[in-house]
Amino acid sequence: MATKKKRTPNVQNDSWVVMAADSVIDTQKHDSDPAFVRLRNPATDAASLYMLSSGDVQLFEVKAFEEDFHSWFVGQTVQRDGRLLFVTPMDPLYLIIPYLIKSGKECKFQPMDQVLMDEEFPACSRLLSCTGSLASLHHIAEEKEVEKLKFHRYSQEKTMNWLKKKVERTVIVLKARNISVGEGVKSTTYIRVKSESDYHEEDYLRHAHGMISEYLSEELSKALLKHLQLPELTSPKVTEPPSKKRKLSELPVEAGEDYTKFNSSDFARKPPKKMTAAQKSLAKVDKSGMKSMSSFFSPKVKAEKN
Amino acid sequence: MSSNTSVTRVLVSSVGEAQRVPVHLMPCEIEHNGPAQVSQYLTATTKDCKLEKTVSFRGRGLKGQELSCPNGYTGLVLKEINKSGSDQEDRTVKVSSVFDKLTYWNLETPPNSDDTVVMAMDWPELAEAIHGPVED
């Protein structure tokens, strides 16, 4: 194995392979272009990359699927960065909630344009332009109208009911797509169920809760668990709540990891540290996905026949 | 941290001129960005069987499969234009190529439904469940 060879940092990368919702490139109505922007990630409180469509009508999430040791051939060119970025429509309410909670501490009804102010992330005020943002605020806030002006105050009760519906929607898709849930499966990964009816309703709920928690603060995530009447797991097997588990290949493009790099040298990968490449990749590997991944790193292992 | 204020604009009008190209996800890191004779050394020697493709790439047997983009999704290759040196400035990318399917290659392992990139194609549907509007 050629693990001794050091990888050079990929500094000159200037192109990205993207799987984009068709609405991103809808040329029907572009008076302005869509743009990647940095907004405060509700789960981490740090910067993550999102996209706002033309006219800020739609918010998109940007998620990078990544496996170590991959590159692209695009036409007759090599692209070293083997990531596939997904740009999918995102519910702006997830990003608005932390601002509402913060301003709601004074228990006052406030106009939303005063709630969505953030010196660090000025683009956050653009979330109000998204279709459905204003129209769906009643899912997470109480509304008051005074002389045609609307005022809002965060409501935990409403938010919990709204999040529960989100969890239920997610459960339906997890079942329909035969996605494996349950103990040992990390919430943000998914592998297919080997045999049907292996899993119980609670496993699906927990899994969906984990996926939704990617968009919630730890506090809200715990409150939602309670609202779903799921006890917190205390068994030694599960040392972290599902929401805290992440699979590297599925991390959102986010601050700590990427945003400075995104600025200076694009999505450049960090140069390998002192571990060997093989150790590093093994350390990263999500065990539930080992079957397919391991074959990349140890070609002598016989591949399982399908 | 004023870098949070800079944006990267996507020149959507460039889609019209973007070429439809074959796209391959290779199971190795190639420390290079730039031209390569892909059709001569990969496409030309690829064997197409019913369910999988096979090719010998640098002496390794690769097994591959074609994947369509999920419904309602288009593959784009974005390329930065007028690259500026500064962190603070806004940037611009254009759509240099488009694709509606990609071929991914495994080293030795036959392509199967647990392959990460196959699973990734489920993401848009899950995202729709997580982010689509809920009824009152």
Short mmCIF file of N, CA and C in Angstrom, two decimals, chain A residues 44-126:
data_model
loop_
_atom_site.label_atom_id
_atom_site.label_comp_id
_atom_site.label_asym_id
_atom_site.label_seq_id
_atom_site.Cartn_x
_atom_site.Cartn_y
_atom_site.Cartn_z
N THR A 44 -24.37 24.46 15.60
CA THR A 44 -23.00 24.71 16.07
C THR A 44 -22.77 26.15 16.49
N ASP A 45 -23.66 27.04 16.10
CA ASP A 45 -23.54 28.46 16.39
C ASP A 45 -22.37 29.10 15.62
N ALA A 46 -21.76 28.33 14.72
CA ALA A 46 -20.64 28.86 13.93
C ALA A 46 -21.08 29.00 12.47
N ALA A 47 -20.18 29.47 11.64
CA ALA A 47 -20.53 29.71 10.24
C ALA A 47 -20.65 28.41 9.46
N SER A 48 -21.67 28.33 8.62
CA SER A 48 -21.76 27.27 7.63
C SER A 48 -22.14 27.89 6.31
N LEU A 49 -21.90 27.12 5.26
CA LEU A 49 -22.18 27.62 3.93
C LEU A 49 -23.60 27.24 3.52
N TYR A 50 -24.34 28.23 3.05
CA TYR A 50 -25.68 27.99 2.52
C TYR A 50 -25.77 28.69 1.19
N MET A 51 -26.92 28.56 0.53
CA MET A 51 -27.09 29.30 -0.71
C MET A 51 -28.44 29.99 -0.68
N LEU A 52 -28.47 31.21 -1.21
CA LEU A 52 -29.74 31.92 -1.38
C LEU A 52 -29.98 32.06 -2.87
N SER A 53 -31.20 31.77 -3.27
CA SER A 53 -31.51 31.80 -4.70
C SER A 53 -31.63 33.23 -5.18
N SER A 54 -31.84 33.34 -6.46
CA SER A 54 -32.12 34.64 -7.05
C SER A 54 -33.25 35.32 -6.29
N GLY A 55 -33.04 36.55 -5.89
CA GLY A 55 -34.06 37.29 -5.17
C GLY A 55 -34.32 36.76 -3.76
N ASP A 56 -33.42 35.94 -3.25
CA ASP A 56 -33.53 35.36 -1.89
C ASP A 56 -34.84 34.60 -1.69
N VAL A 57 -35.41 34.08 -2.77
CA VAL A 57 -36.71 33.41 -2.66
C VAL A 57 -36.59 32.08 -1.93
N GLN A 58 -35.46 31.40 -2.13
CA GLN A 58 -35.30 30.06 -1.57
C GLN A 58 -33.94 29.94 -0.88
N LEU A 59 -33.96 29.31 0.29
CA LEU A 59 -32.71 29.00 0.99
C LEU A 59 -32.31 27.56 0.66
N PHE A 60 -31.02 27.33 0.47
CA PHE A 60 -30.53 25.99 0.20
C PHE A 60 -29.45 25.63 1.22
N GLU A 61 -29.42 24.36 1.56
CA GLU A 61 -28.34 23.85 2.39
C GLU A 61 -27.24 23.30 1.48
N VAL A 62 -26.01 23.44 1.90
CA VAL A 62 -24.89 22.89 1.13
C VAL A 62 -24.22 21.82 1.98
N LYS A 63 -24.27 20.60 1.52
CA LYS A 63 -23.72 19.48 2.27
C LYS A 63 -22.69 18.78 1.40
N ALA A 64 -21.57 18.45 1.99
CA ALA A 64 -20.52 17.78 1.22
C ALA A 64 -20.49 16.30 1.54
N PHE A 65 -20.66 15.48 0.54
CA PHE A 65 -20.43 14.05 0.71
C PHE A 65 -18.99 13.78 0.32
N GLU A 66 -18.32 13.11 1.22
CA GLU A 66 -16.89 12.96 1.03
C GLU A 66 -16.43 11.60 1.50
N GLU A 67 -15.65 10.95 0.66
CA GLU A 67 -14.93 9.77 1.10
C GLU A 67 -13.47 10.05 0.86
N ASP A 68 -12.64 9.54 1.74
CA ASP A 68 -11.23 9.77 1.55
C ASP A 68 -10.76 9.09 0.27
N PHE A 69 -9.72 9.61 -0.32
CA PHE A 69 -9.12 9.02 -1.52
C PHE A 69 -10.08 8.92 -2.69
N HIS A 70 -10.63 10.03 -3.04
CA HIS A 70 -11.45 10.07 -4.25
C HIS A 70 -11.14 11.32 -5.06
N SER A 71 -11.24 11.17 -6.34
CA SER A 71 -11.10 12.31 -7.25
C SER A 71 -12.08 12.15 -8.39
N TRP A 72 -12.28 13.22 -9.14
CA TRP A 72 -13.21 13.20 -10.26
C TRP A 72 -12.48 13.26 -11.60
N PHE A 73 -13.05 12.59 -12.58
CA PHE A 73 -12.75 12.91 -13.97
C PHE A 73 -13.96 13.67 -14.50
N VAL A 74 -13.74 14.87 -14.94
CA VAL A 74 -14.83 15.66 -15.53
C VAL A 74 -14.46 15.91 -16.97
N GLY A 75 -15.18 15.27 -17.88
CA GLY A 75 -14.79 15.37 -19.28
C GLY A 75 -13.36 14.86 -19.43
N GLN A 76 -12.52 15.67 -20.02
CA GLN A 76 -11.12 15.28 -20.21
C GLN A 76 -10.20 15.99 -19.21
N THR A 77 -10.71 16.15 -17.99
CA THR A 77 -9.86 16.76 -16.96
C THR A 77 -9.94 15.98 -15.66
N VAL A 78 -8.92 16.14 -14.85
CA VAL A 78 -8.90 15.57 -13.51
C VAL A 78 -9.27 16.66 -12.52
N GLN A 79 -10.16 16.32 -11.61
CA GLN A 79 -10.38 17.21 -10.50
C GLN A 79 -10.04 16.47 -9.22
N ARG A 80 -9.05 16.96 -8.53
CA ARG A 80 -8.54 16.24 -7.36
C ARG A 80 -9.57 16.14 -6.23
N ASP A 81 -10.27 17.20 -5.98
CA ASP A 81 -11.26 17.23 -4.89
C ASP A 81 -12.42 16.30 -5.22
N GLY A 82 -12.47 15.17 -4.51
CA GLY A 82 -13.45 14.13 -4.84
C GLY A 82 -14.79 14.30 -4.15
N ARG A 83 -15.03 15.47 -3.60
CA ARG A 83 -16.30 15.65 -2.88
C ARG A 83 -17.45 15.89 -3.85
N LEU A 84 -18.63 15.55 -3.39
CA LEU A 84 -19.84 15.86 -4.14
C LEU A 84 -20.69 16.75 -3.23
N LEU A 85 -20.89 17.97 -3.66
CA LEU A 85 -21.67 18.91 -2.85
C LEU A 85 -23.14 18.83 -3.24
N PHE A 86 -24.00 18.67 -2.25
CA PHE A 86 -25.44 18.66 -2.50
C PHE A 86 -26.01 20.01 -2.12
N VAL A 87 -26.76 20.60 -3.03
CA VAL A 87 -27.43 21.87 -2.74
C VAL A 87 -28.93 21.59 -2.77
N THR A 88 -29.52 21.50 -1.56
CA THR A 88 -30.93 21.08 -1.44
C THR A 88 -31.73 22.18 -0.73
N PRO A 89 -33.01 22.33 -1.10
CA PRO A 89 -33.84 23.35 -0.46
C PRO A 89 -33.89 23.15 1.05
N MET A 90 -33.84 24.24 1.77
CA MET A 90 -33.80 24.17 3.24
C MET A 90 -34.90 25.05 3.83
N ASP A 91 -35.47 24.59 4.94
CA ASP A 91 -36.48 25.36 5.64
C ASP A 91 -35.80 26.48 6.42
N PRO A 92 -36.06 27.75 6.07
CA PRO A 92 -35.37 28.85 6.75
C PRO A 92 -35.71 28.95 8.23
N LEU A 93 -36.83 28.35 8.65
CA LEU A 93 -37.22 28.45 10.06
C LEU A 93 -36.13 27.90 11.00
N TYR A 94 -35.44 26.83 10.54
CA TYR A 94 -34.39 26.27 11.39
C TYR A 94 -33.34 27.32 11.74
N LEU A 95 -33.05 28.20 10.77
CA LEU A 95 -32.03 29.22 11.01
C LEU A 95 -32.59 30.40 11.80
N ILE A 96 -33.91 30.58 11.70
CA ILE A 96 -34.54 31.73 12.36
C ILE A 96 -34.75 31.46 13.85
N ILE A 97 -35.02 30.19 14.19
CA ILE A 97 -35.33 29.84 15.59
C ILE A 97 -34.33 30.40 16.61
N PRO A 98 -33.02 30.21 16.40
CA PRO A 98 -32.09 30.71 17.43
C PRO A 98 -32.21 32.22 17.65
N TYR A 99 -32.49 32.95 16.59
CA TYR A 99 -32.63 34.41 16.72
C TYR A 99 -33.89 34.76 17.51
N LEU A 100 -34.95 34.02 17.23
CA LEU A 100 -36.20 34.26 17.95
C LEU A 100 -36.03 33.94 19.44
N ILE A 101 -35.36 32.84 19.72
CA ILE A 101 -35.15 32.44 21.11
C ILE A 101 -34.36 33.52 21.84
N LYS A 102 -33.31 33.98 21.17
CA LYS A 102 -32.44 34.99 21.77
C LYS A 102 -33.22 36.27 22.10
N SER A 103 -34.02 36.71 21.14
CA SER A 103 -34.75 37.96 21.35
C SER A 103 -35.94 37.75 22.27
N GLY A 104 -36.39 36.49 22.37
CA GLY A 104 -37.57 36.21 23.18
C GLY A 104 -37.30 36.19 24.67
N LYS A 105 -36.01 36.28 25.01
CA LYS A 105 -35.66 36.23 26.43
C LYS A 105 -36.30 37.37 27.21
N GLU A 106 -36.59 38.45 26.48
CA GLU A 106 -37.23 39.58 27.16
C GLU A 106 -38.76 39.46 27.14
N CYS A 107 -39.23 38.35 26.55
CA CYS A 107 -40.66 38.07 26.54
C CYS A 107 -41.48 39.14 25.82
N LYS A 108 -40.86 39.85 24.93
CA LYS A 108 -41.59 40.89 24.20
C LYS A 108 -41.89 40.42 22.79
N PHE A 109 -43.01 40.91 22.27
CA PHE A 109 -43.27 40.73 20.84
C PHE A 109 -42.40 41.72 20.08
N GLN A 110 -41.75 41.24 19.03
CA GLN A 110 -40.86 42.14 18.30
C GLN A 110 -41.06 42.01 16.80
N PRO A 111 -40.75 43.07 16.06
CA PRO A 111 -40.79 42.96 14.61
C PRO A 111 -39.63 42.09 14.13
N MET A 112 -39.91 41.23 13.14
CA MET A 112 -38.89 40.26 12.73
C MET A 112 -37.62 40.91 12.19
N ASP A 113 -37.75 42.07 11.55
CA ASP A 113 -36.53 42.66 10.99
C ASP A 113 -35.57 43.12 12.09
N GLN A 114 -36.12 43.25 13.32
CA GLN A 114 -35.21 43.55 14.44
C GLN A 114 -34.67 42.29 15.08
N VAL A 115 -35.44 41.21 14.92
CA VAL A 115 -34.99 39.93 15.48
C VAL A 115 -33.82 39.39 14.66
N LEU A 116 -33.95 39.47 13.33
CA LEU A 116 -32.94 38.90 12.45
C LEU A 116 -31.83 39.91 12.16
N MET A 117 -31.09 40.23 13.19
CA MET A 117 -29.94 41.10 13.01
C MET A 117 -28.74 40.41 13.63
N ASP A 118 -27.65 40.37 12.89
CA ASP A 118 -26.47 39.67 13.35
C ASP A 118 -25.25 40.34 12.71
N GLU A 119 -24.48 41.02 13.53
CA GLU A 119 -23.32 41.73 12.98
C GLU A 119 -22.37 40.78 12.28
N GLU A 120 -22.23 39.61 12.86
CA GLU A 120 -21.29 38.65 12.29
C GLU A 120 -21.80 38.07 10.98
N PHE A 121 -23.11 37.91 10.88
CA PHE A 121 -23.70 37.30 9.68
C PHE A 121 -24.81 38.19 9.14
N PRO A 122 -24.43 39.30 8.51
CA PRO A 122 -25.45 40.26 8.08
C PRO A 122 -26.45 39.65 7.08
N ALA A 123 -26.04 38.58 6.39
CA ALA A 123 -26.94 38.00 5.39
C ALA A 123 -28.18 37.39 6.02
N CYS A 124 -28.20 37.24 7.35
CA CYS A 124 -29.32 36.54 7.98
C CYS A 124 -30.64 37.30 7.79
N SER A 125 -30.57 38.61 7.60
CA SER A 125 -31.82 39.36 7.41
C SER A 125 -32.49 38.98 6.09
N ARG A 126 -31.70 38.43 5.17
CA ARG A 126 -32.26 38.04 3.87
C ARG A 126 -33.17 36.82 3.99
#
